[in-house]
CSV table of C-alpha atoms in Angstrom, one decimal:
chain,number,residue,atom,x,y,z
A,498,MET,CA,0.0,0.0,0.0
A,499,SER,CA,1.5,3.3,-1.1
A,500,ASP,CA,-1.3,5.6,-0.1
A,501,ALA,CA,-3.1,6.0,3.3
A,502,LYS,CA,-6.7,7.3,3.5
A,503,LEU,CA,-7.3,8.8,6.9
A,504,GLY,CA,-10.1,10.6,8.6
A,505,ARG,CA,-9.2,14.0,10.1
A,506,ARG,CA,-9.7,12.6,13.6
A,507,GLU,CA,-7.4,9.7,12.9
A,508,LEU,CA,-4.7,12.0,11.5
A,509,VAL,CA,-4.8,14.2,14.6
A,510,THR,CA,-4.6,11.1,16.8
A,511,LEU,CA,-1.7,9.7,14.9
A,512,ILE,CA,0.3,13.0,15.1
A,513,GLY,CA,-0.6,13.3,18.8
A,514,ALA,CA,0.6,9.7,19.5
A,515,ALA,CA,3.9,10.3,17.8
A,516,ALA,CA,4.4,13.5,19.7
A,517,ALA,CA,3.4,12.0,23.1
A,518,GLY,CA,5.7,9.0,22.6
A,519,ALA,CA,8.7,11.3,22.6
A,520,GLY,CA,7.5,13.6,25.4
A,521,LEU,CA,6.2,16.4,23.3
A,522,VAL,CA,2.7,16.5,24.9
A,523,GLY,CA,4.2,16.7,28.4
A,524,ARG,CA,6.4,19.6,27.3
A,525,ALA,CA,3.6,21.4,25.7
A,526,ARG,CA,1.5,21.0,28.8
A,527,ALA,CA,4.4,22.3,30.9
A,528,SER,CA,4.4,25.5,28.9
A,529,ALA,CA,0.9,26.5,30.0
A,530,PRO,CA,0.9,29.2,32.7
A,531,ASP,CA,-0.8,27.1,35.3
A,532,ALA,CA,1.2,24.0,34.7
A,533,LYS,CA,3.1,21.9,37.3
A,534,PRO,CA,6.9,21.9,37.0
A,535,ALA,CA,8.3,19.9,34.1
A,536,ALA,CA,10.6,16.9,34.5
A,537,GLY,CA,13.6,19.0,35.3
A,538,GLY,CA,11.9,21.1,37.8
A,539,LYS,CA,12.1,19.0,40.9
A,540,THR,CA,15.3,17.8,42.7
A,541,PRO,CA,17.0,15.6,43.6
A,542,TRP,CA,17.5,13.8,40.3
A,543,VAL,CA,18.5,10.2,40.5
A,544,TYR,CA,22.1,9.5,41.4
A,545,GLN,CA,23.9,6.3,40.2
A,546,PRO,CA,27.3,5.6,41.9
A,547,LEU,CA,30.1,6.7,39.6
A,548,GLU,CA,33.8,5.6,39.3
A,549,PRO,CA,35.8,8.3,41.1
A,550,ASP,CA,39.0,8.1,39.0
A,551,ALA,CA,37.1,8.2,35.7
A,552,VAL,CA,35.2,11.3,36.9
A,553,ALA,CA,38.5,12.9,38.0
A,554,GLU,CA,40.0,12.4,34.5
A,555,ARG,CA,36.9,13.9,32.9
A,556,ALA,CA,37.0,16.9,35.3
A,557,PHE,CA,40.6,17.6,34.2
A,558,ALA,CA,39.5,17.5,30.6
A,559,SER,CA,36.4,19.6,31.2
A,560,TYR,CA,38.4,22.2,33.1
A,561,ALA,CA,40.3,22.9,29.9
A,562,LYS,CA,37.0,23.6,28.2
A,563,GLY,CA,35.2,25.7,30.8
A,564,HIS,CA,37.4,26.2,33.9
A,565,CYS,CA,36.9,24.9,37.5
A,566,MET,CA,33.2,25.1,38.3
A,567,TYR,CA,32.2,23.8,34.9
A,568,GLY,CA,34.9,21.1,35.1
A,569,CYS,CA,33.7,19.7,38.4
A,570,PHE,CA,30.0,19.9,37.8
A,571,GLU,CA,30.2,18.6,34.2
A,572,SER,CA,32.4,15.7,35.1
A,573,ILE,CA,29.7,14.4,37.5
A,574,VAL,CA,26.4,15.3,35.9
A,575,GLY,CA,27.8,14.9,32.4
A,576,THR,CA,28.7,11.3,33.2
A,577,LEU,CA,25.2,10.7,34.4
A,578,ALA,CA,23.9,12.3,31.2
A,579,ASP,CA,25.9,9.9,29.1
A,580,ARG,CA,24.5,7.0,31.1
A,581,ALA,CA,20.9,8.0,31.6
A,582,GLY,CA,20.1,10.7,28.9
A,583,GLU,CA,17.3,13.1,30.0
A,584,PRO,CA,16.9,15.3,32.0
A,585,TYR,CA,20.6,15.4,32.7
A,586,ARG,CA,21.5,15.8,29.0
A,587,SER,CA,19.5,19.0,28.4
A,588,PHE,CA,21.0,20.8,31.4
A,589,PRO,CA,22.8,24.0,30.3
A,590,PHE,CA,26.2,22.9,31.5
A,591,ASP,CA,27.9,26.0,29.9
A,592,MET,CA,26.2,28.1,32.6
A,593,PHE,CA,28.8,27.0,35.1
A,594,VAL,CA,31.7,28.7,33.4
A,595,TYR,CA,30.7,31.6,35.6
A,596,GLY,CA,32.5,30.1,38.7
A,597,ALA,CA,35.9,30.4,37.2
A,598,GLY,CA,38.5,32.0,39.5
A,599,GLY,CA,36.0,32.3,42.3
A,600,VAL,CA,33.3,33.8,40.0
A,601,ALA,CA,34.6,35.7,37.1
A,602,GLY,CA,38.1,36.1,38.7
A,603,TRP,CA,36.8,37.6,41.9
A,604,GLY,CA,38.6,35.0,44.1
A,605,THR,CA,35.5,34.1,46.2
A,606,LEU,CA,34.4,30.5,46.5
A,607,CYS,CA,36.7,28.0,44.7
A,608,GLY,CA,34.9,27.1,41.5
A,609,ALA,CA,35.5,23.4,41.9
A,610,LEU,CA,33.7,23.6,45.3
A,611,ASN,CA,30.9,25.7,43.9
A,612,GLY,CA,30.4,23.2,41.1
A,613,ALA,CA,30.5,20.2,43.6
A,614,ALA,CA,27.9,21.9,45.9
A,615,ALA,CA,25.6,22.5,42.9
A,616,ALA,CA,25.9,18.8,42.0
A,617,PHE,CA,25.3,17.7,45.6
A,618,GLN,CA,22.0,19.7,45.7
A,619,LEU,CA,20.9,18.4,42.3
A,620,LEU,CA,21.7,14.8,43.1
A,621,SER,CA,21.2,14.3,46.9
A,622,ALA,CA,18.2,14.6,49.2
A,623,LYS,CA,20.6,15.5,52.0
A,624,PRO,CA,23.4,17.7,50.5
A,625,GLN,CA,24.6,19.7,53.6
A,626,PRO,CA,26.7,16.9,55.1
A,627,LEU,CA,28.3,16.4,51.7
A,628,VAL,CA,29.2,20.1,51.5
A,629,ASP,CA,30.5,20.2,55.1
A,630,ALA,CA,32.7,17.1,54.5
A,631,LEU,CA,34.0,18.3,51.1
A,632,PHE,CA,34.8,21.8,52.3
A,633,THR,CA,36.6,20.8,55.5
A,634,TRP,CA,38.6,18.2,53.5
A,635,TYR,CA,39.5,20.9,51.0
A,636,GLU,CA,40.7,23.3,53.7
A,637,ARG,CA,42.8,20.7,55.6
A,638,GLU,CA,44.1,18.1,53.0
A,639,PRO,CA,47.3,18.7,51.2
A,640,LEU,CA,46.0,18.9,47.6
A,641,PRO,CA,46.0,17.8,44.8
A,642,ASN,CA,45.7,14.2,45.8
A,643,TYR,CA,45.0,12.8,42.4
A,644,ARG,CA,47.2,13.2,39.3
A,645,PRO,CA,45.3,13.1,35.9
A,646,ARG,CA,47.1,11.3,33.1
A,647,GLY,CA,47.4,14.5,31.0
A,648,ALA,CA,49.1,16.6,33.7
A,649,LYS,CA,52.6,17.9,32.7
A,650,PHE,CA,54.0,19.8,35.7
A,651,PRO,CA,55.1,18.4,39.0
A,652,ASP,CA,52.4,18.6,41.8
A,653,VAL,CA,52.9,21.2,44.5
A,654,LYS,CA,50.6,20.2,47.4
A,655,ILE,CA,49.1,22.7,49.8
A,656,ALA,CA,46.3,22.7,52.4
A,657,ALA,CA,44.4,25.9,51.4
A,658,GLY,CA,43.1,26.6,54.9
A,659,SER,CA,40.0,28.1,53.3
A,660,PRO,CA,37.4,27.3,50.6
A,661,LEU,CA,38.1,30.6,48.9
A,662,CYS,CA,39.9,30.7,45.5
A,663,HIS,CA,41.9,33.8,46.6
A,664,ALA,CA,43.5,32.0,49.6
A,665,SER,CA,43.9,28.7,47.7
A,666,VAL,CA,45.7,30.4,44.8
A,667,SER,CA,47.8,32.7,47.0
A,668,GLU,CA,49.0,29.8,49.2
A,669,TRP,CA,49.9,27.7,46.1
A,670,CYS,CA,51.8,30.6,44.5
A,671,LYS,CA,53.8,31.0,47.6
A,672,ALA,CA,54.6,27.3,47.9
A,673,ALA,CA,55.3,26.8,44.2
A,674,HIS,CA,57.2,30.0,43.6
A,675,LYS,CA,55.1,30.6,40.5
A,676,LYS,CA,53.0,33.6,39.4
A,677,THR,CA,49.2,33.5,39.2
A,678,TYR,CA,48.8,33.5,35.5
A,679,THR,CA,51.5,31.0,34.6
A,680,PRO,CA,50.8,27.7,32.8
A,681,GLU,CA,51.8,25.9,36.0
A,682,ARG,CA,49.1,27.6,38.1
A,683,LYS,CA,46.5,27.2,35.4
A,684,GLU,CA,47.2,23.4,35.3
A,685,ARG,CA,47.3,23.3,39.1
A,686,CYS,CA,43.7,24.5,39.2
A,687,GLY,CA,42.7,21.8,36.7
A,688,VAL,CA,44.5,19.1,38.7
A,689,LEU,CA,42.8,20.5,41.8
A,690,THR,CA,39.4,20.4,40.0
A,691,ALA,CA,40.1,16.7,39.3
A,692,SER,CA,40.8,16.0,43.0
A,693,VAL,CA,37.7,17.8,44.1
A,694,ALA,CA,35.4,16.1,41.6
A,695,ARG,CA,36.9,12.7,42.7
A,696,GLU,CA,36.3,13.4,46.4
A,697,ALA,CA,32.8,14.7,45.6
A,698,VAL,CA,32.0,11.3,43.9
A,699,VAL,CA,33.5,9.4,46.8
A,700,LEU,CA,31.1,11.3,49.1
A,701,LEU,CA,28.1,10.9,46.9
A,702,ASN,CA,28.8,7.1,46.6
A,703,ALA,CA,29.2,6.8,50.3
A,704,GLN,CA,25.9,8.5,51.0
A,705,ALA,CA,24.2,6.5,48.3
A,706,ALA,CA,25.5,3.3,50.1
A,707,GLY,CA,23.8,4.5,53.3
A,708,ARG,CA,27.0,5.5,55.1
A,709,THR,CA,27.1,8.5,57.5
A,710,ILE,CA,29.2,11.5,56.2
A,711,PRO,CA,31.4,12.9,58.9
A,712,ALA,CA,32.7,16.5,58.8
A,713,ALA,CA,35.6,17.5,61.1
A,714,PHE,CA,35.8,21.3,61.5
A,715,GLU,CA,39.2,22.8,62.4
A,716,LYS,CA,39.6,23.1,66.2
A,717,HIS,CA,40.2,26.9,66.1
A,718,THR,CA,37.2,27.4,63.9
A,719,GLU,CA,35.0,25.3,66.2
A,720,GLU,CA,36.1,27.5,69.1
A,721,CYS,CA,35.2,30.7,67.2
A,722,MET,CA,31.9,29.2,66.1
A,723,SER,CA,31.0,28.2,69.7
A,724,CYS,CA,30.7,31.9,70.5
A,725,HIS,CA,30.0,33.7,67.2
A,726,GLU,CA,27.7,31.2,65.5
A,727,GLN,CA,24.2,29.9,66.2
A,728,GLY,CA,23.5,29.7,69.9
A,729,GLY,CA,26.8,31.3,71.0
A,730,ALA,CA,27.0,34.1,73.5
A,731,GLN,CA,27.7,36.6,70.7
A,732,GLU,CA,25.9,35.0,67.7
A,733,ASN,CA,27.0,37.9,65.6
A,734,SER,CA,28.3,36.1,62.5
A,735,ARG,CA,27.7,33.4,60.0
A,736,GLY,CA,30.1,30.8,58.5
A,737,LYS,CA,32.0,27.6,58.8
A,738,MET,CA,35.2,28.7,56.9
A,739,GLY,CA,38.5,28.3,58.7
A,740,CYS,CA,38.7,31.6,60.6
A,741,SER,CA,42.5,32.0,60.7
A,742,SER,CA,42.8,32.3,56.9
A,743,CYS,CA,41.3,35.9,57.2
A,744,HIS,CA,41.5,36.7,60.9
A,745,PHE,CA,45.3,36.8,60.9
A,746,SER,CA,45.3,38.7,64.2
A,747,LEU,CA,42.5,38.8,66.7
A,748,GLY,CA,43.8,41.8,68.6
A,749,THR,CA,43.6,42.1,72.4
A,750,LYS,CA,40.2,40.6,72.9
A,751,HIS,CA,41.3,37.1,72.1
A,752,THR,CA,44.3,34.9,72.9
A,753,PRO,CA,46.5,34.5,69.8
A,754,LEU,CA,45.6,31.7,67.3
B,1139,MET,CA,-13.6,18.2,3.4
B,1140,SER,CA,-13.8,15.6,6.2
B,1141,ASP,CA,-11.2,13.2,4.8
B,1142,ALA,CA,-7.6,13.6,3.7
B,1143,LYS,CA,-6.0,11.3,1.2
B,1144,LEU,CA,-2.2,11.4,1.7
B,1145,GLY,CA,0.7,9.6,0.2
B,1146,ARG,CA,3.1,7.8,2.7
B,1147,ARG,CA,5.8,10.4,2.1
B,1148,GLU,CA,3.4,13.3,2.6
B,1149,LEU,CA,2.2,11.7,5.9
B,1150,VAL,CA,5.8,11.3,7.2
B,1151,THR,CA,6.6,14.8,6.2
B,1152,LEU,CA,3.5,16.2,8.0
B,1153,ILE,CA,4.2,14.4,11.2
B,1154,GLY,CA,7.9,15.4,11.0
B,1155,ALA,CA,7.0,19.0,10.5
B,1156,ALA,CA,4.5,19.0,13.4
B,1157,ALA,CA,7.2,17.5,15.6
B,1158,ALA,CA,10.0,19.8,14.5
B,1159,GLY,CA,7.8,22.8,15.0
B,1160,ALA,CA,7.6,22.1,18.6
B,1161,GLY,CA,11.2,21.1,19.1
B,1162,LEU,CA,10.6,17.4,19.1
B,1163,VAL,CA,13.1,16.4,16.5
B,1164,GLY,CA,15.8,18.4,18.2
B,1165,ARG,CA,15.1,16.7,21.5
B,1166,ALA,CA,15.0,13.2,20.0
B,1167,ARG,CA,18.3,13.7,18.3
B,1168,ALA,CA,19.8,15.1,21.6
B,1169,SER,CA,19.1,11.8,23.3
B,1170,ALA,CA,21.3,9.8,21.0
B,1171,PRO,CA,24.7,8.9,22.5
B,1172,ASP,CA,26.7,10.8,19.9
B,1173,ALA,CA,24.4,13.8,19.7
B,1174,LYS,CA,25.2,17.4,19.8
B,1175,PRO,CA,24.0,19.3,22.9
B,1176,ALA,CA,20.2,19.7,23.3
B,1177,ALA,CA,18.4,23.0,23.2
B,1178,GLY,CA,19.2,23.6,26.8
B,1179,GLY,CA,22.9,22.7,26.4
B,1180,LYS,CA,24.2,25.9,24.8
B,1181,THR,CA,24.2,29.3,26.5
B,1182,PRO,CA,23.3,32.1,26.4
B,1183,TRP,CA,19.6,31.6,26.4
B,1184,VAL,CA,17.6,34.5,25.0
B,1185,TYR,CA,17.1,37.4,27.4
B,1186,GLN,CA,14.1,39.6,27.2
B,1187,PRO,CA,14.2,42.9,29.3
B,1188,LEU,CA,12.3,42.5,32.6
B,1189,GLU,CA,10.7,45.0,35.0
B,1190,PRO,CA,13.2,45.4,37.9
B,1191,ASP,CA,10.6,46.1,40.7
B,1192,ALA,CA,8.5,43.1,39.7
B,1193,VAL,CA,11.6,40.8,39.8
B,1194,ALA,CA,12.6,42.3,43.2
B,1195,GLU,CA,9.1,41.4,44.6
B,1196,ARG,CA,9.4,37.9,43.2
B,1197,ALA,CA,12.9,37.5,44.6
B,1198,PHE,CA,11.6,38.4,48.1
B,1199,ALA,CA,8.8,35.7,47.8
B,1200,SER,CA,11.2,33.1,46.3
B,1201,TYR,CA,13.7,33.7,49.1
B,1202,ALA,CA,11.1,32.5,51.5
B,1203,LYS,CA,10.8,29.3,49.5
B,1204,GLY,CA,14.5,28.5,48.8
B,1205,HIS,CA,16.8,31.1,50.4
B,1206,CYS,CA,19.1,33.7,48.8
B,1207,MET,CA,20.6,32.0,45.7
B,1208,TYR,CA,17.4,30.3,44.7
B,1209,GLY,CA,15.5,33.6,45.3
B,1210,CYS,CA,17.7,35.7,43.1
B,1211,PHE,CA,18.1,33.2,40.2
B,1212,GLU,CA,14.4,32.1,40.2
B,1213,SER,CA,13.1,35.6,40.2
B,1214,ILE,CA,15.0,36.3,37.0
B,1215,VAL,CA,14.9,33.0,35.1
B,1216,GLY,CA,11.5,32.0,36.5
B,1217,THR,CA,10.0,35.3,35.1
B,1218,LEU,CA,11.4,34.4,31.7
B,1219,ALA,CA,10.0,30.9,32.1
B,1220,ASP,CA,6.5,32.3,32.7
B,1221,ARG,CA,6.9,34.4,29.6
B,1222,ALA,CA,8.6,32.1,27.2
B,1223,GLY,CA,8.1,28.5,28.4
B,1224,GLU,CA,10.9,26.1,27.4
B,1225,PRO,CA,13.8,25.7,27.9
B,1226,TYR,CA,13.6,28.0,30.9
B,1227,ARG,CA,10.7,26.1,32.5
B,1228,SER,CA,12.4,22.8,32.7
B,1229,PHE,CA,15.4,24.2,34.5
B,1230,PRO,CA,15.8,22.5,37.9
B,1231,PHE,CA,15.5,25.7,39.9
B,1232,ASP,CA,15.5,23.9,43.3
B,1233,MET,CA,19.2,23.1,42.7
B,1234,PHE,CA,20.1,26.7,43.7
B,1235,VAL,CA,19.0,26.2,47.3
B,1236,TYR,CA,22.6,25.1,47.8
B,1237,GLY,CA,23.9,28.7,47.9
B,1238,ALA,CA,22.0,29.6,51.1
B,1239,GLY,CA,24.2,31.3,53.7
B,1240,GLY,CA,27.2,31.4,51.4
B,1241,VAL,CA,26.7,27.7,50.4
B,1242,ALA,CA,25.1,25.5,53.1
B,1243,GLY,CA,25.9,28.1,55.8
B,1244,TRP,CA,29.6,28.3,55.1
B,1245,GLY,CA,29.5,32.1,54.7
B,1246,THR,CA,31.4,32.1,51.4
B,1247,LEU,CA,30.0,34.0,48.5
B,1248,CYS,CA,26.6,35.8,49.2
B,1249,GLY,CA,24.0,33.5,47.7
B,1250,ALA,CA,22.1,36.4,46.0
B,1251,LEU,CA,25.4,37.2,44.1
B,1252,ASN,CA,26.0,33.6,43.3
B,1253,GLY,CA,22.5,33.3,41.9
B,1254,ALA,CA,22.8,36.5,39.9
B,1255,ALA,CA,26.2,35.4,38.5
B,1256,ALA,CA,24.7,32.1,37.3
B,1257,ALA,CA,21.8,34.0,35.7
B,1258,PHE,CA,24.3,36.4,34.0
B,1259,GLN,CA,26.2,33.5,32.5
B,1260,LEU,CA,23.0,31.8,31.4
B,1261,LEU,CA,21.5,34.9,29.8
B,1262,SER,CA,24.4,37.1,28.5
B,1263,ALA,CA,27.1,36.6,25.9
B,1264,LYS,CA,29.3,38.9,28.0
B,1265,PRO,CA,28.7,38.2,31.6
B,1266,GLN,CA,32.0,39.4,33.2
B,1267,PRO,CA,31.2,43.1,33.1
B,1268,LEU,CA,27.8,42.4,34.7
B,1269,VAL,CA,29.5,40.4,37.5
B,1270,ASP,CA,32.1,43.1,38.1
B,1271,ALA,CA,29.4,45.9,38.2
B,1272,LEU,CA,27.1,43.9,40.5
B,1273,PHE,CA,29.8,42.8,42.9
B,1274,THR,CA,31.4,46.2,43.3
B,1275,TRP,CA,28.0,47.8,43.7
B,1276,TYR,CA,27.2,45.2,46.5
B,1277,GLU,CA,30.5,46.0,48.3
B,1278,ARG,CA,30.1,49.7,48.3
B,1279,GLU,CA,26.3,50.6,48.2
B,1280,PRO,CA,24.4,50.9,51.5
B,1281,LEU,CA,21.9,48.1,51.0
B,1282,PRO,CA,19.1,47.2,50.9
B,1283,ASN,CA,18.0,49.9,48.4
B,1284,TYR,CA,14.6,48.3,47.6
B,1285,ARG,CA,11.8,47.5,50.1
B,1286,PRO,CA,9.5,44.7,49.1
B,1287,ARG,CA,5.8,45.1,49.9
B,1288,GLY,CA,5.8,42.2,52.4
B,1289,ALA,CA,8.8,43.4,54.5
B,1290,LYS,CA,7.9,43.8,58.2
B,1291,PHE,CA,11.0,45.1,60.0
B,1292,PRO,CA,12.7,48.5,59.5
B,1293,ASP,CA,15.7,48.4,57.0
B,1294,VAL,CA,19.2,48.7,58.5
B,1295,LYS,CA,21.4,49.7,55.6
B,1296,ILE,CA,25.1,48.7,55.4
B,1297,ALA,CA,27.8,48.6,52.8
B,1298,ALA,CA,29.1,45.1,53.2
B,1299,GLY,CA,32.6,45.9,51.9
B,1300,SER,CA,32.9,42.4,50.6
B,1301,PRO,CA,30.9,40.0,48.4
B,1302,LEU,CA,31.1,37.3,51.1
B,1303,CYS,CA,28.1,36.3,53.2
B,1304,HIS,CA,30.2,36.1,56.3
B,1305,ALA,CA,31.2,39.8,56.1
B,1306,SER,CA,27.8,41.0,54.9
B,1307,VAL,CA,26.0,39.2,57.8
B,1308,SER,CA,28.5,40.2,60.4
B,1309,GLU,CA,28.5,43.9,59.4
B,1310,TRP,CA,24.7,43.9,59.5
B,1311,CYS,CA,24.5,42.2,62.9
B,1312,LYS,CA,26.8,44.9,64.3
B,1313,ALA,CA,24.8,47.8,62.8
B,1314,ALA,CA,21.4,46.3,63.6
B,1315,HIS,CA,22.3,45.1,67.1
B,1316,LYS,CA,20.6,41.8,66.2
B,1317,LYS,CA,21.8,38.2,66.4
B,1318,THR,CA,22.4,36.0,63.3
B,1319,TYR,CA,19.5,33.7,63.6
B,1320,THR,CA,16.8,36.2,64.5
B,1321,PRO,CA,13.7,36.9,62.3
B,1322,GLU,CA,15.1,40.3,61.6
B,1323,ARG,CA,18.3,39.0,60.1
B,1324,LYS,CA,16.5,36.3,58.1
B,1325,GLU,CA,14.2,39.0,56.6
B,1326,ARG,CA,17.1,41.3,56.0
B,1327,CYS,CA,18.7,38.7,53.7
B,1328,GLY,CA,15.4,38.3,51.8
B,1329,VAL,CA,15.2,42.1,51.4
B,1330,LEU,CA,18.9,42.1,50.3
B,1331,THR,CA,18.1,39.3,47.8
B,1332,ALA,CA,15.3,41.5,46.3
B,1333,SER,CA,17.8,44.5,46.0
B,1334,VAL,CA,20.4,42.3,44.3
B,1335,ALA,CA,17.9,40.7,41.9
B,1336,ARG,CA,16.6,44.2,41.0
B,1337,GLU,CA,20.1,45.5,40.3
B,1338,ALA,CA,20.9,42.4,38.3
B,1339,VAL,CA,17.9,43.1,36.1
B,1340,VAL,CA,18.9,46.8,35.7
B,1341,LEU,CA,22.3,45.6,34.5
B,1342,LEU,CA,20.9,42.9,32.2
B,1343,ASN,CA,18.5,45.4,30.7
B,1344,ALA,CA,21.3,48.0,30.2
B,1345,GLN,CA,23.5,45.5,28.4
B,1346,ALA,CA,20.6,44.3,26.3
B,1347,ALA,CA,20.0,47.9,25.3
B,1348,GLY,CA,23.6,48.2,24.1
B,1349,ARG,CA,24.9,50.3,27.0
B,1350,THR,CA,28.4,49.8,28.4
B,1351,ILE,CA,28.5,48.4,31.9
B,1352,PRO,CA,31.0,50.2,34.1
B,1353,ALA,CA,32.7,48.7,37.2
B,1354,ALA,CA,34.4,50.9,39.7
B,1355,PHE,CA,36.7,48.9,42.0
B,1356,GLU,CA,37.5,50.3,45.4
B,1357,LYS,CA,40.7,52.5,45.3
B,1358,HIS,CA,42.6,50.5,47.9
B,1359,THR,CA,41.7,47.3,46.1
B,1360,GLU,CA,43.0,48.6,42.8
B,1361,GLU,CA,46.2,49.6,44.5
B,1362,CYS,CA,46.6,46.1,45.9
B,1363,MET,CA,45.7,44.5,42.6
B,1364,SER,CA,48.2,46.6,40.7
B,1365,CYS,CA,51.0,44.7,42.4
B,1366,HIS,CA,49.4,41.3,43.4
B,1367,GLU,CA,47.2,40.6,40.4
B,1368,GLN,CA,47.8,39.9,36.7
B,1369,GLY,CA,50.9,41.8,35.4
B,1370,GLY,CA,51.9,43.2,38.8
B,1371,ALA,CA,55.4,43.0,40.2
B,1372,GLN,CA,54.3,40.2,42.6
B,1373,GLU,CA,51.4,38.6,40.7
B,1374,ASN,CA,51.0,36.1,43.6
B,1375,SER,CA,47.3,36.2,44.1
B,1376,ARG,CA,43.9,36.2,42.5
B,1377,GLY,CA,40.8,38.2,43.2
B,1378,LYS,CA,38.8,41.4,42.9
B,1379,MET,CA,37.2,41.4,46.4
B,1380,GLY,CA,37.7,44.4,48.6
B,1381,CYS,CA,41.0,43.6,50.3
B,1382,SER,CA,40.5,45.5,53.6
B,1383,SER,CA,37.5,43.3,54.6
B,1384,CYS,CA,40.0,40.5,55.4
B,1385,HIS,CA,43.4,42.1,55.4
B,1386,PHE,CA,42.6,44.2,58.5
B,1387,SER,CA,46.3,44.9,59.1
B,1388,LEU,CA,49.0,44.7,56.4
B,1389,GLY,CA,51.9,44.6,58.8
B,1390,THR,CA,55.2,46.5,58.3
B,1391,LYS,CA,55.5,45.9,54.6
B,1392,HIS,CA,52.7,48.2,53.7
B,1393,THR,CA,51.4,51.6,54.7
B,1394,PRO,CA,48.2,51.3,56.8
B,1395,LEU,CA,45.0,51.2,54.8
């Protein structure tokens, strides 16, 4: 049969079925003003345990394309996209270029941590313990602790003492005797992105396996928080960052750190 | 005519055209393993000028649902979603809850700024001047500068001197004589989110209208950057944050700030 004779109703039904089968009707409905959120609208999305070293390698490669925040986030959620398709695949990954250099070079939050925190919230029903564990690890661990296959320069390990890009880069420049905008420092931040993405996956896997995620705050920071954070006598501040990375001197009101 | 007589080729063409017209073909192709990025994969997405005060009101309401980063981002991109539908509508907005309190209470980057920077990268082909302008404005402007209709407590304006949540909250607590976890401080961060979202839209609108976006760094910070940032004699650091909000004392190597 080379011709088809169809009633108008049958034709409409056929086009409708073809569209619905590929999700078109759902999307069209989602565009209506009073619609419920579409598939991508509710988090967390399903997490499937990933291989930490493979994600670290991908993070190093993705850093070269879109810097630290993009590199970390894309290595985790992009791997899930390759495995599971939508809604992961349609996520606008390029958006996370913004976190580079602590957001457009401002030196605020390390972009790798910013990207990991975004991935935690997207993929976990309980992201805060993951953030606490990753950020305290980043402050205190001599990093990088993973060497991607494509790395050229020798590792110079430092414990940043802070989740901030400014402190992390400054400490590294001092230890490595290299300037900020050298190929060595640029590669270092890619290698660091690989280490952070790897640790983020280790934590996501542990939580997915039902294990408790511990976070060990620095002793000095806990002392400061006990007075200045929630429930403390002062309660006049907010934060969990290592205090001594900014409060170099506490003046006469405190004993020296 | 109640019947249609169509050849097989015409029928396939008709169904294909109906599907392509609604973006179905693009999405189906994007799900294939070797596919190019889907519609949501490439940025920037189209920006349409928004009404700053309306976005500010929405930011205050969204802050109550998902805190500062969510509130700022959702007020901008959610307004575009209401207007234009996909791909904005399927974005997983809930993800940006993570930025609350400078990321899960860590006091790093102010969540409203983090959300605005994400929106800038998603909606602008040239986001860096927008970030520079918004962050310098946040550091130096006595904020909040917009009062949402639902605000209950009197405004206490401060210039944070820093884009960091920790500094912003601490300065406010000192000026307002209120503790961190009081209803007044919580509302203050919502009112601040409204001010930031409003200014972000003012900047996006200006850029969309072809105007140049100026950023005026603090004089002391520019002096520090001239030596410690790119091209400086030291070039041993990275950042554009107001230096004096952390470097309270510069020791004997520098003249006092």
